[in-house]
CSV table of C-alpha atoms and ligand atoms in Angstrom, one decimal:
chain,number,residue,atom,x,y,z
Z,1082,MET,CA,12.0,-14.8,-23.9
Z,1083,SER,CA,8.7,-13.1,-24.9
Z,1084,GLU,CA,8.9,-9.1,-25.5
Z,1085,HIS,CA,5.5,-8.7,-23.8
Z,1086,LEU,CA,5.1,-9.1,-20.1
Z,1087,GLY,CA,1.4,-9.3,-20.3
Z,1088,PRO,CA,-1.7,-7.4,-20.9
Z,1089,GLY,CA,-1.2,-3.8,-19.9
Z,1090,ALA,CA,2.4,-3.9,-19.5
Z,1091,MET,CA,4.7,-2.4,-21.7
Z,1092,SER,CA,7.3,-4.2,-23.7
Z,1093,ARG,CA,10.8,-4.9,-22.2
Z,1094,ARG,CA,12.5,-3.0,-24.7
Z,1095,ARG,CA,10.2,0.1,-24.1
Z,1096,PHE,CA,10.7,-0.5,-20.4
Z,1097,LEU,CA,14.4,-0.3,-20.7
Z,1098,GLN,CA,14.3,2.8,-22.9
Z,1099,ALA,CA,11.8,4.3,-20.3
Z,1100,THR,CA,13.8,3.8,-17.3
Z,1101,GLY,CA,16.6,5.3,-19.2
Z,1102,LEU,CA,19.2,2.7,-18.0
Z,1103,ALA,CA,21.6,5.3,-19.0
Z,1104,GLY,CA,20.1,8.0,-16.6
Z,1105,SER,CA,18.6,8.3,-13.4
Z,1106,ALA,CA,15.5,9.4,-11.5
Z,1107,CYS,CA,16.2,12.6,-9.1
Z,1108,LEU,CA,14.5,14.9,-6.9
Z,1109,VAL,CA,15.5,18.2,-8.8
Z,1110,GLY,CA,16.8,20.7,-6.4
Z,1111,GLY,CA,15.2,19.0,-3.3
Z,1112,VAL,CA,11.8,19.6,-2.2
Z,1113,SER,CA,10.4,22.9,-1.2
Z,1114,ALA,CA,6.6,21.7,-0.5
Z,1115,LEU,CA,5.4,25.2,0.3
Z,1116,ASP,CA,6.3,26.7,-2.8
Z,1117,ALA,CA,3.8,25.2,-5.0
Z,1118,GLN,CA,0.6,25.1,-2.7
Z,1119,ALA,CA,-2.6,24.2,-4.6
Z,1120,GLY,CA,-5.0,24.9,-1.7
Z,1121,SER,CA,-6.0,22.9,1.4
Z,1122,VAL,CA,-8.5,20.1,2.5
Z,1123,HIS,CA,-10.3,19.3,5.5
Z,1124,LEU,CA,-9.8,15.4,6.4
Z,1125,PRO,CA,-13.1,14.3,8.2
Z,1126,PHE,CA,-11.7,14.2,11.9
Z,1127,ALA,CA,-10.4,16.9,14.3
Z,1128,ASN,CA,-7.2,18.6,13.3
Z,1129,GLY,CA,-7.7,17.5,9.9
Z,1130,MET,CA,-6.7,20.6,7.9
Z,1131,ARG,CA,-4.1,19.8,5.4
Z,1132,ASP,CA,-2.2,21.6,2.5
Z,1133,LEU,CA,-2.4,20.3,-1.0
Z,1134,THR,CA,0.9,20.2,-2.8
Z,1135,ARG,CA,2.3,19.8,-6.2
Z,1136,ALA,CA,5.9,20.4,-5.3
Z,1137,PHE,CA,7.0,16.9,-5.0
Z,1138,PRO,CA,8.9,15.4,-8.2
Z,1139,GLN,CA,7.0,13.2,-10.3
Z,1140,LYS,CA,3.7,13.6,-8.0
Z,1141,GLY,CA,0.5,15.7,-9.0
Z,1142,GLU,CA,-1.6,17.3,-6.4
Z,1143,MET,CA,-1.1,15.3,-3.0
Z,1144,ILE,CA,-2.3,15.8,0.7
Z,1145,LEU,CA,0.7,17.0,2.5
Z,1146,LEU,CA,1.2,15.4,6.0
Z,1147,ARG,CA,4.9,15.9,6.5
Z,1148,THR,CA,7.7,17.4,4.1
Z,1149,ARG,CA,10.8,15.5,5.3
Z,1150,PRO,CA,10.8,12.6,5.5
Z,1151,PRO,CA,7.9,13.0,2.9
Z,1152,MET,CA,4.4,11.8,4.1
Z,1153,LEU,CA,1.9,12.3,1.2
Z,1154,GLU,CA,-1.7,11.1,1.1
Z,1155,THR,CA,-3.8,10.5,-2.2
Z,1156,PRO,CA,-6.9,12.6,-2.3
Z,1157,PHE,CA,-9.8,10.3,-2.1
Z,1158,ASP,CA,-11.5,11.2,-5.3
Z,1159,VAL,CA,-8.4,9.5,-7.3
Z,1160,PHE,CA,-10.0,6.3,-6.2
Z,1161,ASP,CA,-13.2,6.8,-8.0
Z,1162,ARG,CA,-11.5,7.0,-11.3
Z,1163,GLY,CA,-10.4,3.2,-11.7
Z,1164,VAL,CA,-8.9,0.4,-10.0
Z,1165,PHE,CA,-5.4,1.4,-10.7
Z,1166,THR,CA,-3.9,4.4,-8.7
Z,1167,PRO,CA,-1.8,6.5,-11.3
Z,1168,ASN,CA,1.8,6.7,-10.2
Z,1169,ASP,CA,1.8,10.5,-9.8
Z,1170,ARG,CA,-0.9,10.3,-7.3
Z,1171,PHE,CA,0.1,7.0,-5.4
Z,1172,PHE,CA,0.8,8.0,-1.6
Z,1173,VAL,CA,4.1,8.4,-0.4
Z,1174,ARG,CA,5.6,7.3,3.1
Z,1175,TRP,CA,9.4,7.4,4.3
Z,1176,HIS,CA,10.4,6.9,7.8
Z,1177,LEU,CA,14.2,8.2,7.9
Z,1178,GLY,CA,16.1,11.5,7.6
Z,1179,TYR,CA,18.1,10.7,4.7
Z,1180,MET,CA,17.2,9.2,1.5
Z,1181,PRO,CA,19.1,9.7,-2.0
Z,1182,THR,CA,17.5,12.3,-4.0
Z,1183,GLN,CA,19.0,10.9,-7.2
Z,1184,VAL,CA,19.8,7.2,-8.1
Z,1185,ASP,CA,21.9,6.3,-11.1
Z,1186,ALA,CA,20.2,3.4,-12.4
Z,1187,ASP,CA,23.5,2.0,-14.2
Z,1188,ALA,CA,25.5,2.0,-11.1
Z,1189,PHE,CA,22.8,0.6,-9.0
Z,1190,ARG,CA,23.5,-2.9,-7.7
Z,1191,LEU,CA,21.3,-5.3,-5.4
Z,1192,ALA,CA,23.4,-7.3,-3.1
Z,1193,VAL,CA,22.1,-10.9,-2.0
Z,1194,ARG,CA,24.1,-12.2,1.0
Z,1195,GLY,CA,24.3,-13.9,4.2
Z,1196,GLN,CA,23.3,-17.6,4.4
Z,1197,VAL,CA,23.7,-18.3,0.5
Z,1198,GLY,CA,25.9,-20.4,-1.4
Z,1199,LYS,CA,26.9,-17.7,-3.8
Z,1200,PRO,CA,26.4,-13.9,-2.9
Z,1201,LEU,CA,25.3,-11.8,-5.8
Z,1202,SER,CA,25.7,-8.2,-6.8
Z,1203,LEU,CA,22.9,-7.9,-9.4
Z,1204,SER,CA,22.6,-4.7,-11.9
Z,1205,LEU,CA,19.1,-3.6,-13.0
Z,1206,ARG,CA,19.9,-4.9,-16.3
Z,1207,GLN,CA,20.5,-8.2,-15.0
Z,1208,LEU,CA,17.4,-8.4,-13.2
Z,1209,MET,CA,15.5,-7.4,-16.3
Z,1210,THR,CA,17.2,-9.8,-18.7
Z,1211,GLU,CA,18.3,-12.8,-16.8
Z,1212,PHE,CA,15.2,-13.7,-14.8
Z,1213,GLU,CA,11.6,-14.5,-16.0
Z,1214,PRO,CA,9.7,-11.4,-15.9
Z,1215,PHE,CA,6.6,-11.3,-13.3
Z,1216,GLU,CA,3.7,-9.2,-12.8
Z,1217,ILE,CA,0.9,-8.8,-10.2
Z,1218,ALA,CA,-1.6,-6.4,-9.3
Z,1219,ALA,CA,-1.8,-5.6,-5.8
Z,1220,VAL,CA,-3.0,-3.2,-3.1
Z,1221,ASN,CA,0.0,-1.4,-1.2
Z,1222,GLN,CA,-1.7,-0.1,1.9
Z,1223,CYS,CA,0.1,1.3,5.1
Z,1224,SER,CA,-0.5,-0.3,8.3
Z,1225,GLY,CA,-1.9,3.1,9.7
Z,1226,ASN,CA,-3.9,3.9,6.9
Z,1227,SER,CA,-7.0,5.7,8.4
Z,1228,ARG,CA,-5.3,6.2,11.6
Z,1229,GLY,CA,-6.7,9.6,11.9
Z,1230,PHE,CA,-10.2,8.2,12.4
Z,1231,PHE,CA,-9.3,6.2,15.6
Z,1232,GLN,CA,-11.2,7.0,18.8
Z,1233,PRO,CA,-9.5,7.7,21.1
Z,1234,ARG,CA,-6.9,9.2,18.8
Z,1235,VAL,CA,-3.4,7.6,18.8
Z,1236,PRO,CA,0.0,9.1,17.8
Z,1237,GLY,CA,1.3,8.4,14.2
Z,1238,GLY,CA,0.7,9.8,10.7
Z,1239,GLN,CA,-2.9,11.1,10.8
Z,1240,TRP,CA,-3.9,9.6,7.6
Z,1241,ALA,CA,-7.3,9.7,6.3
Z,1242,ASN,CA,-8.3,6.8,3.8
Z,1243,GLY,CA,-5.8,7.6,1.2
Z,1244,ALA,CA,-2.6,5.8,2.4
Z,1245,MET,CA,-3.2,3.1,0.0
Z,1246,GLY,CA,-3.1,2.3,-3.7
Z,1247,CYS,CA,-3.2,-0.4,-6.3
Z,1248,ALA,CA,-0.6,-0.9,-9.1
Z,1249,ARG,CA,0.4,-3.5,-11.5
Z,1250,TRP,CA,4.0,-4.3,-10.4
Z,1251,THR,CA,6.4,-5.7,-12.8
Z,1252,GLY,CA,9.7,-7.2,-12.0
Z,1253,VAL,CA,11.2,-10.7,-10.9
Z,1254,ARG,CA,10.2,-13.3,-8.3
Z,1255,LEU,CA,12.3,-13.0,-5.0
Z,1256,LYS,CA,12.4,-16.9,-5.3
Z,1257,ASP,CA,14.1,-16.8,-8.4
Z,1258,VAL,CA,16.8,-14.5,-7.0
Z,1259,LEU,CA,17.2,-16.4,-4.2
Z,1260,ASP,CA,17.5,-19.7,-6.0
Z,1261,ARG,CA,20.4,-18.2,-8.0
Z,1262,ALA,CA,22.0,-17.3,-4.8
Z,1263,GLY,CA,21.3,-20.6,-3.3
Z,1264,VAL,CA,19.8,-20.3,-0.1
Z,1265,ASN,CA,21.6,-22.7,2.8
Z,1266,ALA,CA,19.9,-25.2,5.0
Z,1267,GLY,CA,19.1,-23.5,8.3
Z,1268,ALA,CA,17.8,-20.1,6.5
Z,1269,VAL,CA,15.2,-18.8,8.8
Z,1270,GLN,CA,14.4,-15.2,7.5
Z,1271,VAL,CA,15.1,-13.0,4.6
Z,1272,ARG,CA,15.9,-9.3,5.6
Z,1273,PHE,CA,15.5,-6.4,3.2
Z,1274,ASN,CA,17.3,-2.8,3.4
Z,1275,GLY,CA,17.0,0.1,1.3
Z,1276,MET,CA,19.1,3.1,0.3
Z,1277,ASP,CA,17.6,5.4,3.1
Z,1278,SER,CA,19.0,5.9,6.5
Z,1279,GLY,CA,18.7,8.0,9.6
Z,1280,ASN,CA,20.3,11.3,10.0
Z,1281,LEU,CA,21.6,10.2,13.5
Z,1282,GLN,CA,23.8,7.3,14.0
Z,1283,ALA,CA,21.6,6.2,16.9
Z,1284,THR,CA,18.4,6.0,14.5
Z,1285,PRO,CA,18.0,2.2,13.6
Z,1286,ASP,CA,18.1,1.7,9.9
Z,1287,PHE,CA,14.8,0.6,8.4
Z,1288,LEU,CA,15.2,-3.1,8.0
Z,1289,LYS,CA,12.1,-5.4,7.4
Z,1290,SER,CA,12.2,-9.4,7.4
Z,1291,LEU,CA,10.1,-12.2,6.0
Z,1292,ASP,CA,10.3,-15.8,6.8
Z,1293,ILE,CA,11.9,-17.8,4.3
Z,1294,GLU,CA,8.9,-19.9,3.2
Z,1295,HIS,CA,7.2,-16.4,2.6
Z,1296,ALA,CA,10.0,-14.9,0.9
Z,1297,ARG,CA,10.1,-18.2,-1.6
Z,1298,ASP,CA,6.2,-18.4,-2.1
Z,1299,GLY,CA,6.9,-17.1,-5.8
Z,1300,GLU,CA,4.7,-14.1,-5.3
Z,1301,VAL,CA,6.8,-12.0,-3.3
Z,1302,MET,CA,8.6,-9.9,-5.8
Z,1303,LEU,CA,11.3,-7.4,-6.7
Z,1304,ALA,CA,9.5,-4.5,-8.7
Z,1305,TYR,CA,11.2,-2.3,-11.3
Z,1306,GLY,CA,8.0,-1.4,-12.8
Z,1307,MET,CA,4.8,0.1,-11.5
Z,1308,ASN,CA,1.8,0.5,-14.0
Z,1309,GLY,CA,4.0,0.0,-16.9
Z,1310,GLU,CA,6.6,2.7,-15.9
Z,1311,ALA,CA,9.7,3.1,-13.9
Z,1312,LEU,CA,8.9,3.5,-10.0
Z,1313,PRO,CA,8.8,7.2,-9.1
Z,1314,LEU,CA,11.7,8.0,-7.0
Z,1315,LEU,CA,9.4,8.4,-3.9
Z,1316,ASN,CA,7.8,5.1,-4.3
Z,1317,GLY,CA,11.4,3.3,-4.4
Z,1318,PHE,CA,13.2,3.9,-7.8
Z,1319,PRO,CA,14.8,1.7,-9.0
Z,1320,LEU,CA,13.9,-1.3,-7.1
Z,1321,ARG,CA,11.3,-2.0,-4.4
Z,1322,LEU,CA,9.9,-5.4,-2.7
Z,1323,VAL,CA,6.2,-6.2,-3.1
Z,1324,VAL,CA,4.5,-8.4,-0.7
Z,1325,PRO,CA,1.2,-9.2,-2.1
Z,1326,GLY,CA,-1.7,-9.3,0.5
Z,1327,TRP,CA,1.0,-8.0,3.3
Z,1328,TYR,CA,1.0,-4.4,4.6
Z,1329,SER,CA,3.4,-2.1,2.9
Z,1330,THR,CA,5.8,-1.7,5.8
Z,1331,TYR,CA,7.2,-4.8,4.4
Z,1332,TRP,CA,7.4,-3.4,0.7
Z,1333,VAL,CA,10.8,-1.9,1.3
Z,1334,LYS,CA,11.8,0.7,-1.2
Z,1335,MET,CA,15.0,1.6,-3.0
Z,1336,LEU,CA,16.0,-2.0,-2.1
Z,1337,ASN,CA,19.5,-2.6,-2.5
Z,1338,ASP,CA,20.6,-5.3,0.1
Z,1339,ILE,CA,19.0,-8.8,0.7
Z,1340,GLU,CA,20.4,-10.9,3.6
Z,1341,VAL,CA,19.4,-14.5,4.2
Z,1342,LEU,CA,19.6,-14.9,8.0
Z,1343,ASP,CA,19.8,-18.0,10.1
Z,1344,LYS,CA,17.7,-16.7,13.0
Z,1345,ALA,CA,14.7,-14.5,13.5
Z,1346,ASP,CA,15.5,-10.8,12.8
Z,1347,ASP,CA,15.5,-9.0,16.2
Z,1348,ASN,CA,16.3,-5.4,14.8
Z,1349,TYR,CA,14.1,-2.4,15.9
Z,1350,TRP,CA,11.8,-2.4,13.1
Z,1351,MET,CA,10.8,-5.9,13.5
Z,1352,ALA,CA,10.8,-6.3,17.2
Z,1353,LYS,CA,9.8,-3.0,18.5
Z,1354,ALA,CA,7.9,-1.2,15.9
Z,1355,TYR,CA,4.9,-2.2,13.7
Z,1356,LEU,CA,3.7,-4.6,16.4
Z,1357,ILE,CA,0.0,-5.5,16.8
Z,1358,PRO,CA,-1.9,-7.1,19.6
Z,1359,ASP,CA,-2.3,-10.9,18.8
Z,1360,THR,CA,-5.8,-10.7,19.3
Z,1361,PRO,CA,-8.9,-10.9,16.9
Z,1362,HIS,CA,-8.9,-8.0,14.5
Z,1363,ALA,CA,-5.7,-6.8,16.3
Z,1364,ASN,CA,-8.1,-5.2,18.8
Z,1365,ALA,CA,-7.3,-4.1,22.3
Z,1366,ALA,CA,-9.2,-1.7,24.8
Z,1367,PRO,CA,-7.4,1.6,25.4
Z,1368,GLY,CA,-5.0,1.2,28.2
Z,1369,GLN,CA,-4.8,-2.6,28.3
Z,1370,THR,CA,-1.8,-4.2,28.5
Z,1371,GLY,CA,-0.5,-7.9,29.0
Z,1372,PHE,CA,-1.5,-9.1,25.7
Z,1373,LYS,CA,0.9,-10.6,23.3
Z,1374,SER,CA,2.2,-8.5,20.5
Z,1375,VAL,CA,3.1,-9.9,17.2
Z,1376,PRO,CA,4.7,-8.0,13.8
Z,1377,ILE,CA,1.8,-6.8,11.7
Z,1378,ASN,CA,1.2,-9.1,8.7
Z,1379,ARG,CA,-1.5,-9.7,6.4
Z,1380,LEU,CA,-4.2,-7.1,4.9
Z,1381,VAL,CA,-7.5,-7.2,6.2
Z,1382,PRO,CA,-10.6,-6.7,3.6
Z,1383,ARG,CA,-12.0,-3.2,3.0
Z,1384,SER,CA,-14.6,-1.4,0.9
Z,1385,PHE,CA,-15.3,2.2,-0.1
Z,1386,ILE,CA,-18.0,4.3,-1.9
Z,1387,THR,CA,-15.9,6.5,-3.9
Z,1388,ASN,CA,-18.8,8.5,-6.1
Z,1389,LEU,CA,-20.5,10.0,-3.2
Z,1390,ARG,CA,-19.2,11.8,-0.2
Z,1391,ASP,CA,-20.7,12.8,3.2
Z,1392,GLY,CA,-23.1,15.3,2.9
Z,1393,ASP,CA,-24.1,14.9,-0.8
Z,1394,LYS,CA,-27.6,15.5,-1.7
Z,1395,VAL,CA,-29.9,13.1,-3.5
Z,1396,VAL,CA,-33.5,13.4,-4.3
Z,1397,ALA,CA,-36.3,11.2,-2.9
Z,1398,GLY,CA,-38.0,8.9,-5.7
Z,1399,HIS,CA,-35.0,9.2,-7.9
Z,1400,ALA,CA,-32.5,6.3,-8.6
Z,1401,VAL,CA,-28.7,7.1,-7.5
Z,1402,ALA,CA,-25.8,4.9,-8.7
Z,1403,ILE,CA,-23.4,4.0,-6.3
Z,1404,ARG,CA,-19.7,2.8,-6.9
Z,1405,GLY,CA,-16.8,2.3,-5.2
Z,1406,ILE,CA,-13.9,-0.2,-4.7
Z,1407,ALA,CA,-13.4,-3.1,-2.5
Z,1408,PHE,CA,-10.2,-5.3,-1.6
Z,1409,GLY,CA,-10.3,-8.8,0.2
Z,1410,GLY,CA,-7.0,-8.3,1.9
Z,1411,ASP,CA,-4.8,-11.3,1.4
Z,1412,ALA,CA,-7.7,-12.9,-0.4
Z,1413,GLY,CA,-10.0,-12.1,-3.4
Z,1414,VAL,CA,-13.2,-10.4,-3.1
Z,1415,ARG,CA,-16.2,-12.8,-2.9
Z,1416,LYS,CA,-19.0,-10.4,-2.4
Z,1417,VAL,CA,-19.5,-6.6,-1.9
Z,1418,LEU,CA,-22.7,-5.7,0.0
Z,1419,TRP,CA,-24.3,-2.4,0.7
Z,1420,SER,CA,-27.2,-1.3,2.9
Z,1421,SER,CA,-29.3,1.8,3.2
Z,1422,ASP,CA,-31.2,0.9,6.3
Z,1423,GLY,CA,-28.3,0.7,8.9
Z,1424,GLY,CA,-27.4,-2.7,8.2
Z,1425,ALA,CA,-30.8,-4.5,8.4
Z,1426,ARG,CA,-30.8,-5.7,4.9
Z,1427,TRP,CA,-27.6,-6.1,2.7
Z,1428,LEU,CA,-27.8,-6.1,-1.1
Z,1429,ASP,CA,-25.3,-7.4,-3.5
Z,1430,ALA,CA,-23.4,-4.9,-5.5
Z,1431,GLU,CA,-22.2,-5.8,-9.1
Z,1432,LEU,CA,-18.7,-6.6,-9.4
Z,1433,GLU,CA,-16.6,-5.3,-12.2
Z,1434,ALA,CA,-13.4,-7.0,-13.7
Z,1435,ASP,CA,-11.3,-9.0,-11.6
Z,1436,HIS,CA,-7.6,-8.1,-11.5
Z,1437,GLY,CA,-6.4,-10.9,-9.2
Z,1438,ARG,CA,-7.1,-11.6,-5.8
Z,1439,TYR,CA,-4.8,-8.7,-4.2
Z,1440,ALA,CA,-6.2,-5.9,-6.4
Z,1441,PHE,CA,-8.9,-3.3,-6.0
Z,1442,ARG,CA,-12.2,-4.6,-7.4
Z,1443,ARG,CA,-14.8,-2.0,-8.6
Z,1444,TRP,CA,-18.4,-2.5,-7.7
Z,1445,ASN,CA,-21.6,-0.8,-8.6
Z,1446,ALA,CA,-25.1,-0.5,-7.2
Z,1447,ARG,CA,-28.4,1.5,-7.7
Z,1448,PHE,CA,-30.6,2.6,-5.2
Z,1449,THR,CA,-33.5,4.9,-4.8
Z,1450,PRO,CA,-34.0,6.9,-1.5
Z,1451,ALA,CA,-37.6,6.5,-0.6
Z,1452,LYS,CA,-38.2,9.5,1.8
Z,1453,ARG,CA,-36.5,12.8,2.7
Z,1454,GLY,CA,-34.3,13.4,5.5
Z,1455,ASP,CA,-30.9,12.2,6.4
Z,1456,MET,CA,-29.7,8.8,5.7
Z,1457,GLU,CA,-26.6,6.5,5.5
Z,1458,LEU,CA,-25.2,4.0,3.1
Z,1459,MET,CA,-23.0,1.2,4.2
Z,1460,VAL,CA,-20.7,-1.0,2.3
Z,1461,LYS,CA,-19.0,-4.1,3.3
Z,1462,VAL,CA,-16.9,-6.7,1.5
Z,1463,ILE,CA,-16.8,-10.5,2.1
Z,1464,ASN,CA,-13.4,-11.9,0.8
Z,1465,SER,CA,-13.0,-15.3,-0.8
Z,1466,ASP,CA,-11.9,-16.7,2.6
Z,1467,GLY,CA,-15.3,-15.7,4.2
Z,1468,VAL,CA,-13.8,-12.9,6.2
Z,1469,GLU,CA,-15.9,-9.8,6.4
Z,1470,GLN,CA,-15.3,-6.4,7.8
Z,1471,PRO,CA,-16.5,-5.7,11.3
Z,1472,VAL,CA,-19.4,-3.2,12.1
Z,1473,GLU,CA,-17.5,-1.9,15.0
Z,1474,PRO,CA,-14.3,-0.5,14.7
Z,1475,ASN,CA,-11.2,-2.1,16.0
Z,1476,TRP,CA,-8.8,-0.3,18.0
Z,1477,ASN,CA,-5.1,-0.5,19.1
Z,1478,GLY,CA,-2.6,1.7,20.1
Z,1479,GLY,CA,-0.5,1.8,16.9
Z,1480,GLY,CA,-3.5,2.9,15.1
Z,1481,PHE,CA,-3.2,-0.2,12.7
Z,1482,MET,CA,-5.5,-2.3,10.5
Z,1483,ARG,CA,-8.7,-0.1,10.6
Z,1484,ASN,CA,-11.2,-2.1,8.6
Z,1485,VAL,CA,-14.6,-0.9,9.9
Z,1486,VAL,CA,-17.6,-1.1,7.6
Z,1487,GLU,CA,-17.5,2.4,6.2
Z,1488,ARG,CA,-20.7,4.6,6.4
Z,1489,THR,CA,-21.6,7.7,3.8
Z,1490,LYS,CA,-24.1,10.2,5.3
Z,1491,LEU,CA,-26.4,11.5,2.5
Z,1492,VAL,CA,-29.2,14.3,2.6
Z,1493,VAL,CA,-32.3,13.3,0.9
Z,1494,ALA,CA,-34.2,16.2,-0.6
P,637,MTE,N1,13.3,2.1,2.2
P,637,MTE,C1,12.2,2.2,2.8
P,637,MTE,N2,11.0,1.6,2.4
P,637,MTE,C2,9.8,1.6,3.0
P,637,MTE,C3,9.7,2.6,4.2
P,637,MTE,C4,10.8,3.2,4.4
P,637,MTE,O1,10.7,4.2,5.2
P,637,MTE,N3,12.0,3.1,3.8
P,637,MTE,N4,8.4,2.7,4.3
P,637,MTE,C5,7.5,1.6,4.4
P,637,MTE,C6,6.1,1.9,4.6
P,637,MTE,S1,5.8,2.0,6.4
P,637,MTE,C7,5.0,2.3,3.7
P,637,MTE,S2,3.5,2.6,4.2
P,637,MTE,C8,5.6,2.1,2.4
P,637,MTE,C9,4.9,3.2,1.5
P,637,MTE,O2,5.2,3.0,0.2
P,637,MTE,P1,4.8,4.1,-0.9
P,637,MTE,O3,5.8,5.3,-0.3
P,637,MTE,O4,5.3,3.4,-2.1
P,637,MTE,O5,3.4,4.4,-1.1
P,637,MTE,O6,7.0,1.9,2.0
P,637,MTE,C10,7.6,1.0,3.0
P,637,MTE,N5,8.8,0.8,2.4
P,638,MO,MO1,3.3,2.5,6.5
């Protein structure tokens, strides 16, 4: 088998060393987020004051939404530096009160059980050496990314736009692991469980499921590597599910249990939480009832300007470079368009390298503001299925799937 996993990936030998199969990753001494405060930031909505923190292990400066269980947002300027979000700035979101603060990579086992011919218990080393390596670049985005911008406001984590990131994920195809176990005829879904749990017995364990055909599509994968390194503990060390093109609620972290089911999963996190209105754009009117709800699923396209912020000053008659990132959701990026006249005229941005249909794509454009005063830049992406961002924001009670065309307000001097 080849030593190299592909461009940008580290060699398998180096990877085995780096993960320190003899070792472990740990949250040394727990988390005291208030110890190492690095200032604060005002997210652009009411009640948007947040502390910046450097107190979390394997993490650089992050926006603190909640200490326990941790919710950390990526400061938006990180997205201007490139399409791959560094592991130490990648957002973090956990639901349940208990998660291991240390995982012994040697002792770790992944169970594969349920409707299979031969239940498995796989070590990390087996996953790394007995299956064909697989790598994919993909955006991991929380269903509630940008929830803080919802009008009217909705309960839930009040994220700005930084509950997303793009990484190269390295590991094995879920299909290959399921094939080794031998899925029984009559299998309907596959359920994933991680090592975290509720503090109270009554708290439903965090379990997510995918339809069997989806689980076996050859893209859904078990990742032990992220941008050529082991996963940070807070991003799911030593193993997580990666579901390219789908919201990250399905990307179960610290994954140690896979169960093949012969019926649709009706556990709390599939049947009651993370439901969206089954309407165009998951749109509902505030207070509306009576629509059908379905589990959240595919990502929708989004694009952002990353080098200019609201309130930045530019000079009339002088060219300004604009750049940003876009992603197509569950499809590639066909076009990024920008407008400086409120959307009357849209111009093509230049696209940079394509890292695959599920990755961030960088784009560039130039414009010369004509006259002094306030102005707005808009950007939108059209994905390879022809789906584009809406000019009006969608709304639903869960605060899910925001993907309105973004606007950046500039002052022309
Ligand atoms: N085990 C486990 N996996 C989980 C979760 C969790 O609470 N426990 N949260 C999910 C949700 S809702 C999100 S947004 C992503 C966040 O992934 P990240 O922390 O690596 O950015 O993890 C997903 N996987
Ligand atoms: Mo999420």
